[in-house]
Coordinates of N, CA and C in Angstrom, one line a residue:
F271 N 133.2 25.7 129.3 CA 134.0 24.3 130.9 C 132.9 25.5 132.0
I272 N 132.7 24.4 132.9 CA 132.0 24.7 134.5 C 133.2 24.6 135.2
Q273 N 133.6 25.7 136.0 CA 134.5 26.0 136.8 C 133.8 25.1 138.2
E274 N 134.7 24.7 138.8 CA 133.8 24.0 140.2 C 134.4 25.5 141.5
S275 N 133.4 25.3 142.6 CA 134.0 26.1 143.2 C 134.7 26.0 144.0
V276 N 135.9 27.2 144.9 CA 136.3 26.5 145.4 C 136.2 27.6 147.1
D277 N 136.8 26.8 147.9 CA 136.2 27.5 149.4 C 137.4 27.7 150.1
I278 N 137.8 29.1 150.5 CA 138.9 29.5 150.7 C 138.6 30.2 151.9
V279 N 139.1 30.7 153.0 CA 138.9 31.5 153.7 C 140.3 32.3 153.9
L280 N 140.1 33.6 153.7 CA 140.8 34.5 154.1 C 141.3 35.2 155.2
Y281 N 141.6 34.5 156.7 CA 141.6 35.1 157.8 C 142.9 34.4 158.3
G282 N 143.5 35.1 159.4 CA 144.5 34.4 159.8 C 144.1 32.9 161.0
A283 N 144.8 32.2 161.1 CA 144.5 31.0 161.5 C 144.3 31.3 163.4
N284 N 145.0 32.0 163.8 CA 144.8 32.6 165.1 C 144.0 33.3 165.5
C285 N 143.3 34.3 165.0 CA 142.2 35.3 164.8 C 141.0 34.8 165.1
L286 N 141.0 33.6 165.2 CA 139.5 32.9 166.0 C 140.0 31.7 166.2
P287 N 140.0 31.3 167.4 CA 140.6 30.2 168.0 C 139.9 29.0 167.4
E288 N 138.4 29.0 166.8 CA 138.0 27.7 166.2 C 137.9 27.6 165.1
L289 N 138.5 28.4 164.1 CA 138.8 28.7 162.7 C 139.6 27.4 162.1
Q290 N 140.2 27.0 162.7 CA 141.1 26.1 162.2 C 140.4 24.5 162.0
E291 N 139.7 24.2 163.2 CA 138.5 22.9 163.2 C 137.6 23.4 162.0
M292 N 137.1 24.6 162.2 CA 136.0 24.9 161.3 C 136.2 24.3 159.9
C293 N 137.3 25.3 159.5 CA 137.9 25.0 158.2 C 137.9 23.6 157.9
R294 N 138.6 22.5 158.6 CA 138.6 21.4 158.5 C 137.3 20.8 158.5
T295 N 137.0 20.6 159.4 CA 135.4 20.0 158.8 C 134.8 20.6 158.1
Q296 N 134.6 21.6 157.4 CA 133.7 22.0 156.3 C 135.0 21.9 154.7
G297 N 135.9 21.6 154.8 CA 136.9 21.5 153.9 C 137.2 22.7 153.0
C298 N 137.8 24.0 153.7 CA 138.3 25.1 153.2 C 139.4 25.3 153.9
S299 N 140.2 26.0 152.9 CA 141.5 26.3 153.2 C 141.9 28.0 153.9
L300 N 143.0 27.7 154.7 CA 143.3 28.7 155.3 C 144.6 29.1 154.7
P301 N 144.8 30.3 154.7 CA 146.2 31.1 154.1 C 147.3 30.5 155.4
H302 N 148.6 30.7 154.7 CA 149.5 30.4 156.0 C 150.1 31.7 156.4
G303 N 150.1 31.4 158.0 CA 150.0 32.9 158.6 C 149.4 33.1 160.0
K304 N 149.7 33.3 161.0 CA 148.8 33.0 162.1 C 147.5 34.4 162.2
D305 N 148.1 35.3 161.2 CA 146.9 36.4 161.3 C 147.2 37.4 159.8
C306 N 146.1 38.1 159.8 CA 146.1 39.0 158.7 C 147.7 39.8 158.4
I307 N 148.0 39.9 159.0 CA 149.4 40.6 159.1 C 150.4 39.8 158.4
Q308 N 150.3 38.4 158.9 CA 151.4 37.8 158.3 C 150.9 36.9 156.7
V309 N 149.4 37.2 157.2 CA 148.8 36.7 155.5 C 149.7 37.6 154.2
I310 N 149.3 39.2 154.4 CA 150.0 39.9 153.6 C 151.0 40.1 153.6
A311 N 152.1 40.4 154.7 CA 153.7 41.2 154.8 C 154.4 39.5 154.7
G312 N 154.0 38.5 155.3 CA 154.9 37.3 155.4 C 155.6 37.5 156.5
K313 N 155.7 35.9 157.1 CA 156.8 36.0 158.7 C 157.8 36.7 158.7
D314 N 158.7 36.3 157.2 CA 160.0 36.9 157.4 C 160.4 38.4 157.5
F315 N 159.2 38.5 156.5 CA 159.6 40.2 156.4 C 159.4 40.9 157.8
L316 N 158.4 40.8 158.2 CA 158.0 41.0 159.8 C 159.1 40.9 160.8
D317 N 159.6 39.7 160.8 CA 160.9 39.2 161.6 C 161.8 40.2 161.5
Q318 N 162.1 40.6 159.9 CA 163.2 41.7 159.8 C 163.0 43.0 160.2
L319 N 161.7 43.3 159.9 CA 161.1 44.7 160.2 C 161.3 45.0 161.8
S320 N 161.0 44.0 162.7 CA 161.3 43.9 164.1 C 162.4 43.2 165.1
Q321 N 163.5 42.8 164.0 CA 164.6 42.6 165.0 C 165.4 43.7 165.7
N322 N 165.2 44.8 165.7 CA 165.4 45.7 166.6 C 164.5 46.6 167.5
S323 N 163.3 46.4 167.3 CA 162.2 46.9 168.2 C 160.9 45.8 168.4
K324 N 160.1 46.5 169.1 CA 158.9 45.6 169.6 C 157.5 46.4 168.5
D325 N 157.1 45.7 168.0 CA 156.1 46.6 167.0 C 154.7 46.1 167.3
F326 N 153.6 46.8 166.9 CA 152.4 46.1 166.7 C 152.3 46.7 165.2
Y327 N 151.9 45.8 164.6 CA 151.2 46.1 162.9 C 149.9 46.2 162.8
L328 N 149.9 47.4 162.3 CA 148.1 47.7 161.7 C 148.4 47.7 160.3
T329 N 147.5 47.5 159.5 CA 146.8 47.8 158.1 C 145.8 49.0 157.7
P330 N 145.9 49.2 156.8 CA 145.0 50.3 156.5 C 143.6 50.3 157.1
G331 N 143.3 48.9 156.6 CA 141.7 48.7 157.2 C 141.6 48.7 158.7
W332 N 142.5 48.3 159.3 CA 142.6 48.5 160.8 C 142.8 50.1 161.5
L333 N 143.6 50.5 160.7 CA 143.4 52.2 160.8 C 142.3 52.7 160.9
E334 N 141.5 52.1 159.7 CA 140.4 52.9 159.4 C 139.3 52.8 160.5
H335 N 139.7 51.4 160.8 CA 138.3 51.0 161.9 C 138.7 50.8 163.4
Y336 N 139.8 51.9 163.5 CA 140.6 51.2 164.7 C 139.3 51.6 166.0
E337 N 138.6 52.3 166.1 CA 137.4 53.1 166.8 C 136.7 51.7 167.2
A338 N 136.3 51.0 166.2 CA 135.2 50.1 166.3 C 135.7 48.7 166.9
I339 N 137.2 48.4 166.4 CA 138.1 47.4 167.0 C 138.6 47.6 168.3
F340 N 138.7 48.6 168.8 CA 139.6 48.9 170.0 C 138.7 49.7 170.6
R341 N 138.0 50.7 170.6 CA 137.0 51.3 171.5 C 135.6 50.8 171.8
V342 N 135.2 50.3 170.6 CA 133.7 49.6 170.9 C 134.1 48.0 171.1
G343 N 134.8 47.5 170.2 CA 134.8 46.1 170.1 C 135.7 45.7 171.6
L344 N 137.1 45.9 172.2 CA 137.3 45.7 173.0 C 137.0 46.7 174.1
G345 N 136.2 47.6 174.1 CA 136.0 48.7 175.2 C 137.5 49.6 175.6
W346 N 138.5 49.8 175.0 CA 139.3 50.4 175.6 C 139.2 52.0 175.5
D347 N 139.1 52.7 176.6 CA 139.2 54.0 176.3 C 140.7 54.5 176.1
T348 N 141.0 55.9 176.2 CA 142.4 56.4 175.5 C 143.6 55.9 176.5
I349 N 143.0 55.6 178.0 CA 144.0 55.1 179.1 C 144.0 53.6 179.1
D350 N 143.3 53.0 178.4 CA 143.3 51.7 178.3 C 144.3 51.5 177.1
A351 N 144.4 52.2 176.2 CA 145.0 51.9 174.7 C 146.2 52.3 175.0
R352 N 146.7 53.3 175.9 CA 148.3 53.6 176.0 C 148.3 52.7 176.9
Q353 N 147.9 52.1 178.1 CA 148.5 51.1 178.3 C 148.8 49.7 177.7
N354 N 147.9 49.0 177.1 CA 148.3 48.2 176.2 C 149.2 48.3 175.3
F355 N 149.3 49.6 174.4 CA 149.9 49.7 173.4 C 151.4 50.2 174.0
G356 N 151.3 50.6 175.1 CA 152.4 51.4 175.5 C 153.9 50.1 175.8
I357 N 153.6 48.7 175.5 CA 154.8 47.9 175.9 C 155.5 48.3 174.1
Y358 N 154.9 48.5 173.1 CA 155.2 48.4 171.9 C 156.3 49.9 171.9
D359 N 157.4 49.8 170.9 CA 158.6 50.7 170.6 C 157.6 51.5 169.3
R360 N 157.0 50.9 168.7 CA 156.3 51.8 167.4 C 155.1 50.6 166.8
I361 N 154.1 51.5 166.2 CA 153.2 51.1 165.5 C 153.7 51.3 164.5
V362 N 153.4 50.2 163.5 CA 154.0 49.9 161.9 C 152.8 49.7 161.3
L363 N 152.6 51.0 160.4 CA 151.5 50.8 159.6 C 151.8 50.6 157.9
L364 N 151.4 49.3 157.8 CA 151.8 48.5 156.4 C 151.2 49.1 155.2
D365 N 151.6 49.8 154.4 CA 150.9 50.7 153.5 C 150.8 49.9 152.2
T366 N 150.0 49.1 152.1 CA 150.3 48.4 150.5 C 149.7 49.1 149.2
G367 N 149.2 50.6 149.8 CA 149.0 51.2 148.5 C 147.3 50.8 147.8
V368 N 146.5 50.1 148.5 CA 145.2 50.2 148.0 C 144.7 51.1 148.3
R369 N 144.8 51.6 149.4 CA 144.2 53.0 149.5 C 144.9 54.2 150.0
P370 N 144.7 55.7 150.0 CA 145.3 56.4 150.4 C 145.0 56.6 152.0
I371 N 146.2 57.1 152.9 CA 146.2 57.2 154.2 C 146.4 58.5 153.9
D372 N 145.4 58.9 155.3 CA 145.1 60.6 155.6 C 146.3 60.6 156.6
D373 N 147.2 61.7 156.4 CA 147.8 61.9 158.0 C 146.7 62.3 159.1
L374 N 145.9 62.5 159.1 CA 145.0 63.1 160.0 C 144.7 61.8 160.9
E375 N 144.3 60.7 159.7 CA 144.1 59.3 160.7 C 145.2 58.9 161.4
I376 N 146.7 59.0 161.0 CA 147.6 58.6 161.5 C 147.9 59.5 162.9
L377 N 147.4 60.5 162.9 CA 147.9 61.4 164.2 C 146.7 61.2 165.1
E378 N 145.5 60.9 164.7 CA 144.4 60.1 165.6 C 144.7 59.1 166.4
F379 N 145.3 58.0 165.8 CA 145.6 57.0 166.2 C 146.9 57.3 167.1
Y380 N 147.7 58.1 166.9 CA 148.7 58.2 167.7 C 148.4 58.9 168.9
E381 N 147.1 59.9 168.8 CA 146.9 60.3 170.0 C 146.4 59.3 170.8
Y382 N 145.7 58.4 170.2 CA 145.0 57.6 171.2 C 145.7 56.6 171.6
S383 N 146.9 55.9 170.9 CA 148.0 55.0 171.6 C 148.9 56.1 172.4
Q384 N 149.3 57.0 171.9 CA 150.3 57.6 172.4 C 151.7 56.9 172.1
V385 N 152.0 56.2 170.7 CA 152.9 55.0 170.1 C 153.3 55.5 169.0
I386 N 154.6 56.0 168.5 CA 155.1 56.3 167.1 C 154.5 55.5 166.0
V387 N 153.9 55.9 164.9 CA 153.3 55.4 163.9 C 154.2 55.6 163.0
E388 N 154.4 54.6 162.3 CA 155.9 54.7 161.2 C 155.4 53.9 160.1
T389 N 154.9 54.4 159.1 CA 154.7 53.9 157.6 C 155.1 53.2 156.8
I390 N 155.2 51.8 156.6 CA 155.7 51.5 155.9 C 155.4 50.9 154.7
P391 N 155.9 50.9 153.4 CA 154.9 50.6 152.1 C 155.7 49.1 151.9
I392 N 154.9 48.6 151.7 CA 155.3 47.0 151.0 C 153.9 46.6 150.2
S393 N 154.5 46.0 149.4 CA 153.8 45.1 148.0 C 152.7 44.4 148.3
L394 N 152.0 43.6 147.3 CA 151.2 42.6 147.9 C 151.8 41.2 147.3
K395 N 153.0 41.3 147.1 CA 153.7 39.8 146.3 C 153.3 38.7 147.4
H396 N 153.6 38.9 148.5 CA 153.1 38.1 149.8 C 152.0 37.3 149.5
F397 N 151.0 38.2 149.7 CA 149.4 38.2 150.1 C 149.1 37.4 148.6
T398 N 149.3 37.8 147.2 CA 149.2 37.0 146.1 C 149.9 35.6 146.3
K399 N 151.3 35.3 146.7 CA 151.5 34.4 146.8 C 150.6 33.3 147.7
C400 N 150.0 33.8 148.6 CA 149.4 33.2 149.8 C 147.8 32.7 148.8
L401 N 147.4 33.5 148.2 CA 146.2 33.3 147.5 C 146.4 32.2 146.6
R402 N 147.6 32.2 145.7 CA 147.6 31.2 144.6 C 148.0 29.8 145.2
E403 N 148.7 29.8 146.4 CA 149.0 28.5 147.2 C 147.3 28.1 147.7
L404 N 146.4 29.1 147.6 CA 145.2 28.5 148.8 C 144.5 27.9 147.0
L405 N 144.6 28.6 146.1 CA 143.6 28.1 145.2 C 144.2 26.8 144.1
V406 N 145.7 27.0 144.0 CA 146.7 25.5 143.8 C 146.2 24.4 144.5
S407 N 146.3 24.8 145.8 CA 145.3 23.6 146.7 C 144.3 23.4 146.7
K408 N 143.4 23.9 145.9 CA 142.1 23.6 145.9 C 141.7 22.9 144.7
S409 N 142.9 23.5 143.5 CA 142.4 22.7 142.6 C 142.4 21.3 142.0

C-alpha cells in the first residue's frame, strides 16, 4: 500500500512568530507547546519543577550549541549573558539520555551564565505523545 505523506513541524509555536500562520496556510500541524522545551517535557512537568524557583530550561542540544545561539546569534558576551541569565534562580538542563552530557560542557555554560546548572533526567514520553497526536491528527 502507498502511504500518504504527513506534514508536521516539530517546532514550538512561539519560537517563530509567523510559524502558526505559515503552518495554517500550508496545512501542516504543530505540536502542542509554546516551545521545544514544552514539547519535550510538557507544561505540567515544567510548572511542577518551577513552582519554587524561576528557571531557564536547556536541552542537551541547546547546551551543545549555546555559543552559536547566544554568543553569535544574539551577540551576548559574558556580561550580557550574566545580565540576561541573572534573573533566574537556576538553569535546568533536561537530560533526555539521547546523548551523553559532558561535565565540561556544563561548567563552560556555568562560567558563561554564572547561574547554577542543575541536570534533571526526563523521559521522552511526553515528546512521544506529542508526535503521536500530530500523526493521528493528520491521518
